[in-house]
Coordinates of C-alpha atoms and ligand atoms in Angstrom, one line a residue:
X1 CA 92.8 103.3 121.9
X2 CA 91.6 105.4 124.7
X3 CA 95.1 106.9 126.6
X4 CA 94.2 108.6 129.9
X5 CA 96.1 111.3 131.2
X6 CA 96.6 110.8 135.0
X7 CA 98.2 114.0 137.3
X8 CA 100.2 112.4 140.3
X9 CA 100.8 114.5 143.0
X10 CA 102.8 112.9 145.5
X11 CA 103.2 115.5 148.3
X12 CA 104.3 115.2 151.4
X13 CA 106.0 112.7 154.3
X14 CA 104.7 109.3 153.1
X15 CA 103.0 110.8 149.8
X16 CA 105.8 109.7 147.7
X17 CA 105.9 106.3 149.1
X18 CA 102.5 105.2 148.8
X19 CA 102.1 107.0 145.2
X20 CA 104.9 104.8 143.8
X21 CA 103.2 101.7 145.2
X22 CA 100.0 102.8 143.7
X23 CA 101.8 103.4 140.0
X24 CA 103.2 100.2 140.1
X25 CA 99.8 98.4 140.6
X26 CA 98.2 100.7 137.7
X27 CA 101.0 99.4 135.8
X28 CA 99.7 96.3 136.5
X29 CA 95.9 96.8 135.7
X30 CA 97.0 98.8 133.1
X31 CA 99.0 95.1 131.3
X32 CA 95.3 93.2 131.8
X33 CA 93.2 95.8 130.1
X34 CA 92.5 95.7 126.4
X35 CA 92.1 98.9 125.2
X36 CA 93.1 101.6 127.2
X37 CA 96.3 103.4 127.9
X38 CA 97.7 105.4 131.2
X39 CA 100.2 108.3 130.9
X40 CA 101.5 110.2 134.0
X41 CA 102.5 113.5 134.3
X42 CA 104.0 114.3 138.4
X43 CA 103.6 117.5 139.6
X44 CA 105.4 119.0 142.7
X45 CA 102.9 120.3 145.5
X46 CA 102.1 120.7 149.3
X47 CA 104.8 121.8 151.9
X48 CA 108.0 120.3 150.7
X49 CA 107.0 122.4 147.5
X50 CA 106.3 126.0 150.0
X51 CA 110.0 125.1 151.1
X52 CA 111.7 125.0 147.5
X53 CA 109.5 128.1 145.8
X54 CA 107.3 129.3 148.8
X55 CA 103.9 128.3 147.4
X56 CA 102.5 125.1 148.7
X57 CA 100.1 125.3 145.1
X58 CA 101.6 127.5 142.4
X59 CA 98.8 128.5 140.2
X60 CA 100.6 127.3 137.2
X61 CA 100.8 124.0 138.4
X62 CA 97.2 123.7 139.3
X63 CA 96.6 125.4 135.8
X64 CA 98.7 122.0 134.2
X65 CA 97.0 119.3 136.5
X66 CA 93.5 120.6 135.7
X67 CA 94.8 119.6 131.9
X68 CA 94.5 116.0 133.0
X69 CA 91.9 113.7 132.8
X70 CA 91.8 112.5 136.4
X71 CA 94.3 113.6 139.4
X72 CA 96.1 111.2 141.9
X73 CA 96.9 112.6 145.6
X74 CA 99.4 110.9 147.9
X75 CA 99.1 113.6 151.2
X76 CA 100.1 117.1 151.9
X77 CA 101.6 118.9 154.8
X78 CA 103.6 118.6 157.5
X79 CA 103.7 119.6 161.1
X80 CA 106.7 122.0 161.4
X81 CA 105.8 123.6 158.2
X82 CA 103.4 126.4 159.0
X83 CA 101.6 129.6 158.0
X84 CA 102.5 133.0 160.2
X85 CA 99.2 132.3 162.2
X86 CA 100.1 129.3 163.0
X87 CA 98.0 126.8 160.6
X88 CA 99.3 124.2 159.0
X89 CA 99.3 124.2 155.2
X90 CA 96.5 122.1 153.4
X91 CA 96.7 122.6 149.9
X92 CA 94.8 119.0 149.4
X93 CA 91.7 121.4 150.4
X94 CA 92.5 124.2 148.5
X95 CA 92.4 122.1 145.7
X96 CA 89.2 121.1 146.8
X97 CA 87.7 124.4 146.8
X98 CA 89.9 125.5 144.0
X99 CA 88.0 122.8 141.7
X100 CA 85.0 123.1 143.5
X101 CA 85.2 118.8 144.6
X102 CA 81.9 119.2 146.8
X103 CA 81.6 115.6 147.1
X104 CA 84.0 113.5 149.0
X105 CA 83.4 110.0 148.6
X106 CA 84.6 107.6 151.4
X107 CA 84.1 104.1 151.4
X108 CA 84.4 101.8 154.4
X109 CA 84.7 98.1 154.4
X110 CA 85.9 95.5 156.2
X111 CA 88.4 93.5 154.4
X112 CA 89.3 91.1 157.3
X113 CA 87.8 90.0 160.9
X114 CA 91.3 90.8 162.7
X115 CA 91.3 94.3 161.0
X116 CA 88.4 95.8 163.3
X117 CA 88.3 96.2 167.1
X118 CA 84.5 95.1 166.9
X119 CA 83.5 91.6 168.1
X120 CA 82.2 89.2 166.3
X121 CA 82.0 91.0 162.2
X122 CA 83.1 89.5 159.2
X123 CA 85.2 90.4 156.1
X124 CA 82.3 92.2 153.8
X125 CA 79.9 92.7 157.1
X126 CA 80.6 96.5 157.6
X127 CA 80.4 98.5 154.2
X128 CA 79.3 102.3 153.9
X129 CA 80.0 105.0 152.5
X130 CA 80.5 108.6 153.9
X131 CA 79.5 111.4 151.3
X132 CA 80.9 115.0 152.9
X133 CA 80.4 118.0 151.9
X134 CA 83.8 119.5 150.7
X135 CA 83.6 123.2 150.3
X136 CA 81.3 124.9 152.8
X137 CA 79.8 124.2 156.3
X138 CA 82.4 124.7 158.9
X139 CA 85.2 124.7 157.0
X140 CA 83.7 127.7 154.7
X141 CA 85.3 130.9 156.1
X142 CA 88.8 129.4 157.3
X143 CA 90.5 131.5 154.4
X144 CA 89.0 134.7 155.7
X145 CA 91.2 137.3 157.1
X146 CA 91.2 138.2 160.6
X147 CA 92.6 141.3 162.6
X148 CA 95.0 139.6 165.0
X149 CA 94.1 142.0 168.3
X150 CA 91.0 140.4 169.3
X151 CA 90.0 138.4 172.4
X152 CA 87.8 136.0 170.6
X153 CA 88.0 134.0 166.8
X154 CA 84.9 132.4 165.0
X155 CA 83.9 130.1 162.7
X156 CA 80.9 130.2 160.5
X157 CA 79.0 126.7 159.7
X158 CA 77.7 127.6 156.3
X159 CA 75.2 125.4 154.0
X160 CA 73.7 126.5 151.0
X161 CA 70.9 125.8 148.9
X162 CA 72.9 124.9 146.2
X163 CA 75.8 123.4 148.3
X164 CA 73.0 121.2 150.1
X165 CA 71.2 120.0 147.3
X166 CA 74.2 119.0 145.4
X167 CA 75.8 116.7 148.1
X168 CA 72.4 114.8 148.8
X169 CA 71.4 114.0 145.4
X170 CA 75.1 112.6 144.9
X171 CA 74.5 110.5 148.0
X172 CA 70.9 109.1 146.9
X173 CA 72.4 108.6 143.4
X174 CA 75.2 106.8 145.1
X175 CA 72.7 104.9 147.1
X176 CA 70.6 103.7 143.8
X177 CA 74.1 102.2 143.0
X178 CA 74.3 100.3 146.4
X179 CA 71.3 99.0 148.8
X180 CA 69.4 102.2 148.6
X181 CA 69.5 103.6 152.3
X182 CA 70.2 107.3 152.9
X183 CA 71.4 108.3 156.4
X184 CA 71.7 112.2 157.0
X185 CA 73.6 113.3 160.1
X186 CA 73.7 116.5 161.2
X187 CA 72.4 118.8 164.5
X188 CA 69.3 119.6 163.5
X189 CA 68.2 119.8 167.0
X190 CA 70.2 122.6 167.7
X191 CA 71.4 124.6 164.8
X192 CA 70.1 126.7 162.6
X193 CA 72.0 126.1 159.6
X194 CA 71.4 122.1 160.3
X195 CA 67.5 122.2 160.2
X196 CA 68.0 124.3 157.2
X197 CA 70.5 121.2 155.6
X198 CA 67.3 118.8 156.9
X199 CA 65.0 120.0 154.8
X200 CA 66.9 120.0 152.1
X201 CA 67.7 116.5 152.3
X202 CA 63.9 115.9 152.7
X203 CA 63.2 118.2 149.8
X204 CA 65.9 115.8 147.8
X205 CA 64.2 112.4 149.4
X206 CA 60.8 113.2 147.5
X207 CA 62.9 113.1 144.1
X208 CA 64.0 109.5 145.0
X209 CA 61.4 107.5 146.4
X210 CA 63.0 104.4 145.7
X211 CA 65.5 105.0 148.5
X212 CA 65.2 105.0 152.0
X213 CA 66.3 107.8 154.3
X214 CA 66.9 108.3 158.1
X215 CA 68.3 111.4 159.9
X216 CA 70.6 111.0 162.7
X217 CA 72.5 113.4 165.3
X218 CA 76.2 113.3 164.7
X219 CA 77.0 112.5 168.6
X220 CA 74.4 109.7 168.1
X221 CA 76.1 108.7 165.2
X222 CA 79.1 108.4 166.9
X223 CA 77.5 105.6 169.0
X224 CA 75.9 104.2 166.5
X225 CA 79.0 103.8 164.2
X226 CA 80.3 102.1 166.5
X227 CA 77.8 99.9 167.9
X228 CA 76.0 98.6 164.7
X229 CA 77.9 100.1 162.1
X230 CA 76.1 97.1 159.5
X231 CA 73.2 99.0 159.6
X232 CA 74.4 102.0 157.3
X233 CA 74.7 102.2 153.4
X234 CA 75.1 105.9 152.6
X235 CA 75.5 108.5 154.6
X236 CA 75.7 112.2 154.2
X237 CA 77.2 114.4 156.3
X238 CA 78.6 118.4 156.6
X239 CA 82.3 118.9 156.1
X240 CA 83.7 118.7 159.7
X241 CA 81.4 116.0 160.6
X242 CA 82.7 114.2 157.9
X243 CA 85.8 114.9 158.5
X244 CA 85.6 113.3 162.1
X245 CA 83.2 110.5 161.2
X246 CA 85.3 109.6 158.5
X247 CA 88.5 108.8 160.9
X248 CA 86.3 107.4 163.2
X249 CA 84.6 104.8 160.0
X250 CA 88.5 103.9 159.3
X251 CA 88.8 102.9 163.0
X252 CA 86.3 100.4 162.6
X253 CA 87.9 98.9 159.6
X254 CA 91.6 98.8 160.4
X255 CA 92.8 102.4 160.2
X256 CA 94.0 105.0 157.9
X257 CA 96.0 103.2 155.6
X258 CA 92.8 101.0 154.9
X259 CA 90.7 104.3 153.4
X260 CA 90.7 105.3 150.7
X261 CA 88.8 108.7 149.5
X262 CA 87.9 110.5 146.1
X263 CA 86.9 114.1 145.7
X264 CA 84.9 114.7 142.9
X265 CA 82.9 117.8 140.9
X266 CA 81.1 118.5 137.8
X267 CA 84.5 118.8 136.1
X268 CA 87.4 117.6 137.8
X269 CA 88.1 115.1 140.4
X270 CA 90.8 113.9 142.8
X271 CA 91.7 111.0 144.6
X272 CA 93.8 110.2 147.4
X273 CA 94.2 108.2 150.7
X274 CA 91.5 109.3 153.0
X275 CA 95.3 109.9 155.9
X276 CA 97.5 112.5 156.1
X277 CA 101.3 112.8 155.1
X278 CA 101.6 110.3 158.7
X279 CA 105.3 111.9 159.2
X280 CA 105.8 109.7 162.1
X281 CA 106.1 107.2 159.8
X282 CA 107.7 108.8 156.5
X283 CA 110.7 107.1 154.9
X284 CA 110.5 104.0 157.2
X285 CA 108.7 102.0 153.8
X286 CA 105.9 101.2 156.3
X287 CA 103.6 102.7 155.7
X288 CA 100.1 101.1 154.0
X289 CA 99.8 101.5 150.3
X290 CA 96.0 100.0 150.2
X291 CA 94.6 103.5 150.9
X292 CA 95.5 105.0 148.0
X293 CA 95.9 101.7 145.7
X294 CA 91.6 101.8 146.6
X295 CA 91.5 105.5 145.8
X296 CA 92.9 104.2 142.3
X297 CA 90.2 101.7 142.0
X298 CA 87.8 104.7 142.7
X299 CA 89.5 107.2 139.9
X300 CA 89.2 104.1 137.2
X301 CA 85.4 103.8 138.3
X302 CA 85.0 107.5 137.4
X303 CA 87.0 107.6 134.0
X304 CA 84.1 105.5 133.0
X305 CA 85.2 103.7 130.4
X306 CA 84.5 99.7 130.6
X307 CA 88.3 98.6 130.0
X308 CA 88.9 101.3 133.5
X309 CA 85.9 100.2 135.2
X310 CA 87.3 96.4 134.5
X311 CA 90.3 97.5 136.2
X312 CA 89.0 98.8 138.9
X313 CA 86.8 95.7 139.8
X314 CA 89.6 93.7 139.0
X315 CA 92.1 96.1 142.0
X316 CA 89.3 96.3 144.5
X317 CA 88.5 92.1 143.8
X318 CA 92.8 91.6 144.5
X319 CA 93.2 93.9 147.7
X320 CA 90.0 92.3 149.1
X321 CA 91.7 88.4 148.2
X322 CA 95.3 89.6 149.0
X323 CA 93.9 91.1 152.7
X324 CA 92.2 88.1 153.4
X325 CA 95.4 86.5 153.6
X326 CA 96.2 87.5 157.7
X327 CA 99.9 86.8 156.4
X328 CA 99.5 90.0 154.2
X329 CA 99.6 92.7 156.8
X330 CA 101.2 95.6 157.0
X331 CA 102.3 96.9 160.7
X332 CA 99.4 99.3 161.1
X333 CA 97.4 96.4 161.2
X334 CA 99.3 94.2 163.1
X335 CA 101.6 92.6 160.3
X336 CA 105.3 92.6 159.0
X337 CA 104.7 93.3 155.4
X338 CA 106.4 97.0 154.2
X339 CA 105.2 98.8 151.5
X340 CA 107.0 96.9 148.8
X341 CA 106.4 93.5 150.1
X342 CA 102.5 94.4 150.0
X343 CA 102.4 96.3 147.0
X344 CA 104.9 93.3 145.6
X345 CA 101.9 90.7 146.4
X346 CA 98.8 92.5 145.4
X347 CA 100.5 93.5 142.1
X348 CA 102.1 89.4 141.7
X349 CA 97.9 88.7 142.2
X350 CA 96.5 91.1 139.6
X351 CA 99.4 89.4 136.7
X352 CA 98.0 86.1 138.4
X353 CA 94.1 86.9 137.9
X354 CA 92.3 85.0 135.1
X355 CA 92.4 86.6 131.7
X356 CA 88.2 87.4 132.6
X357 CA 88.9 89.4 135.8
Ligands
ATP401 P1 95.7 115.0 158.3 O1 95.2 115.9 159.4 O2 96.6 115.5 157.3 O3 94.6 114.1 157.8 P2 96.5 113.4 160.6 O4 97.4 114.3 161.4 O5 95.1 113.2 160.9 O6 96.6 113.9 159.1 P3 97.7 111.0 159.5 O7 98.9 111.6 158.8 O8 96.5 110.5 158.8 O9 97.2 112.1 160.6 O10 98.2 109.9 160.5 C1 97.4 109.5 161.7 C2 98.0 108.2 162.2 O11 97.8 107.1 161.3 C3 99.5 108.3 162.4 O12 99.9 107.6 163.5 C4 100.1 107.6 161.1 O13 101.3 107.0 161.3 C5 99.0 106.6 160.8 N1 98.8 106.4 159.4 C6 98.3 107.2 158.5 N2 98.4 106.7 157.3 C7 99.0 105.5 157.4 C8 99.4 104.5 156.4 N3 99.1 104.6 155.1 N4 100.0 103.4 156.9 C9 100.2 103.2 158.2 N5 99.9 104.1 159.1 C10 99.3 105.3 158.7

């Protein structure tokens, strides 16, 4: 029997809270599934780790996780826990670049009508995904050194050949998967380094011409998502504008604790929810577990095994019936429901599902 080594990192501020909702659903799954197993192994990282050693990511422990077969990410960092210059500390992107995860995956989809601040959309009616480019564009130099005496501070927005053409072709392949429409956004108009990421999406278009593309300007986008946010599939995107697009998508779908993300390379990948360690919010047991409950669903899609891929239909199928239940809500979205009492529900739903599901 296939037994699946899983690295939980639970991090920081509500990390820990929404992790331990997440094991006990893949405890769950893991019951209904014929023939696989789950082991996890927890490893300490992020700032609460910096406080006890003073390295937010010891290289050991990034050396062990890589061992695993897949990686689990509650959030990282907190506000008052800082760099000398002033940054706070991000070791969920490290690991990014460390691993070389160049393609964050982000789905959006509306699970229930009350969940969006859009008239007039129904559960199902908005569904896209954001691909973003992990390790480059603007983000590419923020590990660079700097003399501390000068008047001024840049950042370079970097795309590569390489870096360009890998992020598209995961997008069209994720579009073949889906309804087959590419969107790129990005500034062509005005930068350099966009109309250079332009036509290497076109160059990637000819390879698929079973999907259709379109090309947007991220400040349109930011209309458009929010005006007729039906009308996208897949869309790709450079790493700050998916960043912000990506907070911007979860608005339309209920919020943070609705989004759930996965970063994935050639070799390793991690998932996690697409918020942040929320510490406004930490140790209250309010937070949302759904985030990162979905991001499971995502890592048993990408074990690719058909017991995990079973179990990841059979989370994303429960969350989308347990949601559209308005009694199950959380209080980001409105509801009463604590972590436990949600996770308590969906997991009480998957031990309910048919033996087929
Ligand atoms: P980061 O920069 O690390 O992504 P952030 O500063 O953008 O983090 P988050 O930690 O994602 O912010 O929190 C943004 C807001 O969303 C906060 O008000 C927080 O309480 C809320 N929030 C985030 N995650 C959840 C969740 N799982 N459940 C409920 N509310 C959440």
């Amino acid at each position: 029997m296939p037994r699946f080594q899983i690295a939980t990192l639970p991090g920081d501020g509500i990390g820990p809270e929404v992790i331990a909702a997440t094991l006990d659903v893949l405890h769950a799954v893991a019951a209904r599934l014929a023939d696989v197993q789950f082991a996890f192994q927890e490893f300490s990282v992020g700032a609460g780790e910096y406080l006890r050693s003073g390295d937010p990511l010891p290289p050991a422990t990034v050396e062990a996780f890589k061992q695993c077969d897949a990686i689990l990410l509650g959030a990282m960092g907190l506000p008052d826990v800082r760099w000398p210059n002033g940054v706070e500390m991000t070791p969920q992107i490290d690991i990014r670049e460390q691993l070389d995860l160049y393609n964050g995956v982000r789905p959006i989809r509306l699970f229930h009508e009350t969940h969006t601040p859009l008239k007039g959309y129904a559960a199902g009616q908005i569904d896209f995904v954001i691909v973003r480019e992990n390790c480059e564009g603007l983000f590419s130099e923020r590990r660079t050194p700097r003399p501390t005496d000068r008047d001024f501070e840049t950042d370079t927005l970097r795309i590569t050949r390489r870096g360009a053409e890998r992020i598209c072709r995961a997008a069209f392949d994720l579009a073949r998967k889906r309804r087959r429409h590419v969107t790129l956004v990005d500034k062509a108009n005005v930068l350099p380094s966009m109309a250079f990421f332009r036509s290497v999406f076109d160059a990637v278009a000819t390879e698929y011409p079973d999907v259709e593309t379109s090309r947007v300007y991220i400040d349109a986008m930011a209309l458009y998502l929010v005006q007729k946010p039906e009308r996208y599939d897949v869309i790709v995107t450079e790493n700050m504008f998916g960043d912000i697009l990506s907070d911007l998508a979860a608005g339309l779908v209920g919020g943070m604790g609705l989004a759930p993300s996965a970063d994935i390379g050639d070799e390793y990948a991690v998932f996690q929810p697409s918020h942040g360690s929320a510490p406004d919010i930490a140790g209250r047991g309010i937070a949302n577990p759904v985030a990162t409950i979905l991001s499971a669903a995502l890592m048993l899609d990408w074990l690719d095994h058909p017991e995990t891929r079973r179990g990841a239909r059979l989370i994303e199928d429960t969350v989308a019936r347990v949601l559209a239940d308005p009694a199950n809500r959380t209080a980001d979205l409105g509801g009463t429901l604590g972590t436990r009492a949600v996770t308590e529900r969906i997991v009480a739903a998957i031990e309910a599902a048919p033996p087929e599901s």
